[in-house]
PDB file of C-alpha atoms in Angstrom:
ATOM      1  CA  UNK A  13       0.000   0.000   0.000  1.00 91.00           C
ATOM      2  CA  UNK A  14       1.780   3.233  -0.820  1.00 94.00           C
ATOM      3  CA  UNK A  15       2.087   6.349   1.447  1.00 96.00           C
ATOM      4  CA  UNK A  16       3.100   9.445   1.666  1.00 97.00           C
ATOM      5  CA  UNK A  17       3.806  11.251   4.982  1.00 97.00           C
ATOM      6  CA  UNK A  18       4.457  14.592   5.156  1.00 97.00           C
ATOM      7  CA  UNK A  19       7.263  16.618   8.259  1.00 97.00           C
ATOM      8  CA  UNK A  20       8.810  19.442   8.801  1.00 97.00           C
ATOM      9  CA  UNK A  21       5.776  21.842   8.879  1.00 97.00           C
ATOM     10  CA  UNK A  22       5.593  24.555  11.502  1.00 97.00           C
ATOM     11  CA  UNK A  23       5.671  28.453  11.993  1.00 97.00           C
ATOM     12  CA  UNK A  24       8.456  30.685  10.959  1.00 98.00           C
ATOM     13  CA  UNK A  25       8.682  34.701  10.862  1.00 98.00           C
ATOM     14  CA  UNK A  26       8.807  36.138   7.341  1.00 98.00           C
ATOM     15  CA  UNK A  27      11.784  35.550   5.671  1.00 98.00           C
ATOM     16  CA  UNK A  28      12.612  32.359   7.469  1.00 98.00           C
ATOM     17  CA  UNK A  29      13.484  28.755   6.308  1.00 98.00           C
ATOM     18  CA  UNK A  30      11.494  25.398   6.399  1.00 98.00           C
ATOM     19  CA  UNK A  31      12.121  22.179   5.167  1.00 98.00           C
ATOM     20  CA  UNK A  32       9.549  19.770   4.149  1.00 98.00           C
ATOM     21  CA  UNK A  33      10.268  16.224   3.673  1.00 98.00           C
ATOM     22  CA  UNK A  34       7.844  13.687   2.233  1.00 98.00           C
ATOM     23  CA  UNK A  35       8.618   9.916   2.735  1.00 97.00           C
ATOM     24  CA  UNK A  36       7.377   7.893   0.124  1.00 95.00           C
ATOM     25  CA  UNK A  37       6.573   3.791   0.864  1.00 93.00           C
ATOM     26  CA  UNK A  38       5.053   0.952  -1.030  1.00 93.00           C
ATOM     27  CA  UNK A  39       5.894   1.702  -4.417  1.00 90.00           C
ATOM     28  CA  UNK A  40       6.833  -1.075  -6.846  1.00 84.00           C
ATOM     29  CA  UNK A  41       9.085   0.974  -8.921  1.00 82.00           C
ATOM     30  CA  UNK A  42       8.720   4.527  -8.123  1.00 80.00           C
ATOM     31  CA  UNK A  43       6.027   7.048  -9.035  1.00 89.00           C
ATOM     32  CA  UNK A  44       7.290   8.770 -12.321  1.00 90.00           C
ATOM     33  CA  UNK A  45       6.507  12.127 -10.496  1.00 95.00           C
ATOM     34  CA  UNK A  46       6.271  13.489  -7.552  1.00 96.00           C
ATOM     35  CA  UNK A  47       4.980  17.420  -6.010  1.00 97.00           C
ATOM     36  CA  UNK A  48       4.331  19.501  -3.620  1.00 98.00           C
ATOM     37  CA  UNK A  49       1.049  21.411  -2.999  1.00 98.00           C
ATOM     38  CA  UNK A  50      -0.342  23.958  -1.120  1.00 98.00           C
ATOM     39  CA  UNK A  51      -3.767  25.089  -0.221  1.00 98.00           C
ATOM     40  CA  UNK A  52      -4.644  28.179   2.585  1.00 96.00           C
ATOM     41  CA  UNK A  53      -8.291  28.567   3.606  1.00 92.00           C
ATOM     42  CA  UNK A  54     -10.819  29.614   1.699  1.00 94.00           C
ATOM     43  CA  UNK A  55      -8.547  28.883  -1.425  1.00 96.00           C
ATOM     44  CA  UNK A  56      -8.075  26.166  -3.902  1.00 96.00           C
ATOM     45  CA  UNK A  57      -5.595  23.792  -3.733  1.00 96.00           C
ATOM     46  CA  UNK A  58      -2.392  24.658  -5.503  1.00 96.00           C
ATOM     47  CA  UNK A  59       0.723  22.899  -7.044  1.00 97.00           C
ATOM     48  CA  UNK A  60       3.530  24.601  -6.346  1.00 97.00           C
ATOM     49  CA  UNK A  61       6.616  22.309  -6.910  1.00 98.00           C
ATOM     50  CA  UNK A  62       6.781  19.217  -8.961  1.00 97.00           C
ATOM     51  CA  UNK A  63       9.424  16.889 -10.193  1.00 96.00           C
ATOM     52  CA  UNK A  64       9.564  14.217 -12.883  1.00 93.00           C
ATOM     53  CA  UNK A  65      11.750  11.320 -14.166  1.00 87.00           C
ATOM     54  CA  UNK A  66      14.200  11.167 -11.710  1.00 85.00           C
ATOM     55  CA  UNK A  67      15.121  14.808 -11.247  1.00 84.00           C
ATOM     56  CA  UNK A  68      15.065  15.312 -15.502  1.00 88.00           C
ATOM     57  CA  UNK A  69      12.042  17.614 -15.240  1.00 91.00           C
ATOM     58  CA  UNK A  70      10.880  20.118 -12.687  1.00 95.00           C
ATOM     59  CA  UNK A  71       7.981  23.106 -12.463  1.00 97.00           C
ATOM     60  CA  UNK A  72       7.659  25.834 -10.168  1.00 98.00           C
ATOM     61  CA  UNK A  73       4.657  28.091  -9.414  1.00 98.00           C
ATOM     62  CA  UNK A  74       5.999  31.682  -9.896  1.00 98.00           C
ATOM     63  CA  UNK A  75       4.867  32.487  -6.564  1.00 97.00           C
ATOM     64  CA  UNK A  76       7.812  29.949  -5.490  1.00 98.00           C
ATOM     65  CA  UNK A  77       9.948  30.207  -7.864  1.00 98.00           C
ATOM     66  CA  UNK A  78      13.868  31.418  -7.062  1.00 97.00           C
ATOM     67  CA  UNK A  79      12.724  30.871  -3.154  1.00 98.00           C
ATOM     68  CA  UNK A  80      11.734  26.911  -2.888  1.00 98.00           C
ATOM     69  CA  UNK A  81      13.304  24.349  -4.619  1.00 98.00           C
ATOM     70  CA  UNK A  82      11.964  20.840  -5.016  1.00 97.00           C
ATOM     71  CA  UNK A  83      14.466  17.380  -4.192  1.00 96.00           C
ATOM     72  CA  UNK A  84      14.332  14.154  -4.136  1.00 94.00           C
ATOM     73  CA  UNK A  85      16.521  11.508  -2.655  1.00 91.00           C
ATOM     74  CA  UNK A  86      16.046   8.002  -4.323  1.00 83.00           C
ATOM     75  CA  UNK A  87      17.819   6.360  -2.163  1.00 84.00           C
ATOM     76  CA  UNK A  88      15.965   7.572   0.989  1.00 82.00           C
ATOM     77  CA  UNK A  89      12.584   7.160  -1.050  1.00 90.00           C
ATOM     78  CA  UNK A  90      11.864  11.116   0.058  1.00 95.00           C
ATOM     79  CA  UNK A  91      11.122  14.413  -1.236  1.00 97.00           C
ATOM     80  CA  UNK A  92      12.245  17.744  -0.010  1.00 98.00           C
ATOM     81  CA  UNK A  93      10.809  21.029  -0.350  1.00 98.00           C
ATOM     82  CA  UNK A  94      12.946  23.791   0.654  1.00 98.00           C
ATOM     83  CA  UNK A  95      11.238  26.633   1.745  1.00 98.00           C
ATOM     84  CA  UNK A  96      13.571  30.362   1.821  1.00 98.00           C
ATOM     85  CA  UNK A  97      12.629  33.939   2.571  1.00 98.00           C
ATOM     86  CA  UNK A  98       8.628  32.910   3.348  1.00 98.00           C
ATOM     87  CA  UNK A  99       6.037  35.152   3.078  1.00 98.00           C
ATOM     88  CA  UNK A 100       2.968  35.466   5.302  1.00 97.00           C
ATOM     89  CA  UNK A 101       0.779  34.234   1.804  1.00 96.00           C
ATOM     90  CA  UNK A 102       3.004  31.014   1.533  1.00 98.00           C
ATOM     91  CA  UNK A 103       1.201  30.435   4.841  1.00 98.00           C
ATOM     92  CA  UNK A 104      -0.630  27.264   3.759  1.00 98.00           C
ATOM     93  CA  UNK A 105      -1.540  23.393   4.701  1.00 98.00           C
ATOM     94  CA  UNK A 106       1.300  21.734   2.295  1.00 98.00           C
ATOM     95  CA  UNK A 107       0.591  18.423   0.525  1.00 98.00           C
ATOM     96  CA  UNK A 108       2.678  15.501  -1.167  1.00 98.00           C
ATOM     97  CA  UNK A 109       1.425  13.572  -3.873  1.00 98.00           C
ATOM     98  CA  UNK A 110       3.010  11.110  -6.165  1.00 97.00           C
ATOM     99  CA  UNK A 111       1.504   9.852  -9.688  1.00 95.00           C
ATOM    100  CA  UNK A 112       2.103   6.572 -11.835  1.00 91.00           C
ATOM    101  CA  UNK A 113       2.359   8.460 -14.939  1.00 90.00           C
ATOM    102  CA  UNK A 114       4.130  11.792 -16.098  1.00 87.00           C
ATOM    103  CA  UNK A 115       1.128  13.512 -16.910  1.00 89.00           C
ATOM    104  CA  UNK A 116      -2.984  13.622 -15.454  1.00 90.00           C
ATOM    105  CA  UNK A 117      -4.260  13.027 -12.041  1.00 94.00           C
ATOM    106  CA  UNK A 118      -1.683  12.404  -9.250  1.00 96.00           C
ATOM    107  CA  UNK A 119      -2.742   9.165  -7.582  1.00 95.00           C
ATOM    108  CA  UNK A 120      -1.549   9.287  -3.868  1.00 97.00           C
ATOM    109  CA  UNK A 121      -1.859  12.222  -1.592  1.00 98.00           C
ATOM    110  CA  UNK A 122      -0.396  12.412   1.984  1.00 98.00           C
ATOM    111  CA  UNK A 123      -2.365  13.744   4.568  1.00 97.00           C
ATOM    112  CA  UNK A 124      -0.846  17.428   4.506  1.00 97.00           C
ATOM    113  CA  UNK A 125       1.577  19.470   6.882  1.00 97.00           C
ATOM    114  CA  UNK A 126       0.897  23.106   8.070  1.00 98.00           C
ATOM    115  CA  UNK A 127       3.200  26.183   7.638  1.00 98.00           C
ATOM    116  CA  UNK A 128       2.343  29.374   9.380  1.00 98.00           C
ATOM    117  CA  UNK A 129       4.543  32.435   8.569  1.00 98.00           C
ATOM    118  CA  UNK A 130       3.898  35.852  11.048  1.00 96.00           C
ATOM    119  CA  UNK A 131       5.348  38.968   9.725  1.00 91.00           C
TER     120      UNK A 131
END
């Protein structure tokens, strides 16, 4: 059975650092891609960071982009999302999700990690 757990969530001041990891478990051979989303209340959820075929391919939101970069370590069978100079509207329950195929839905989903960030 695969899953996905989320860490590393937690409050930070504006313009602080987080780390999220996102172990991955029960996978055959590997998703093809894995990502990062976000959603804040009252708003849609929102992919912010993915990353395909090993490392080959990655996509950033432009609200993230040149302050979080996505990871993964194969070996570990986890994905990073590092998290620098945060905002107060990254603020946001952060998901993982991993899909069989490098395009359409994404099939697993982890159960989400919270970021708070006080100016």
């Amino acid at each position: 059975q695969v899953q996905l757990v989320e860490s590393g969530g937690g409050s930070v001041q504006a313009g602080g650092s987080l780390r999220l990891s996102c172990a991955a478990s029960g996978f055959t051979y590997g998703p093809m891609c894995m990502g990062w989303f976000r959603q804040a209340p009252g708003k849609g959820r929102e992919a912010i960071a993915t990353i395909c075929n090993r490392g080959r391919a990655t996509y950033y939101a432009d609200s993230v982009k040149g302050r979080f970069t996505i990871s993964q370590d194969n070996a570990k069978s986890t994905l990073y999302l590092q998290m620098n100079t945060l905002k107060p509207e990254d603020a946001a329950t952060y998901y993982c999700a991993a899909r069989n195929l490098p395009y359409g839905d994404w099939d697993y989903w982890g159960q989400g990690t919270p970021v708070t960030v006080s100016s």
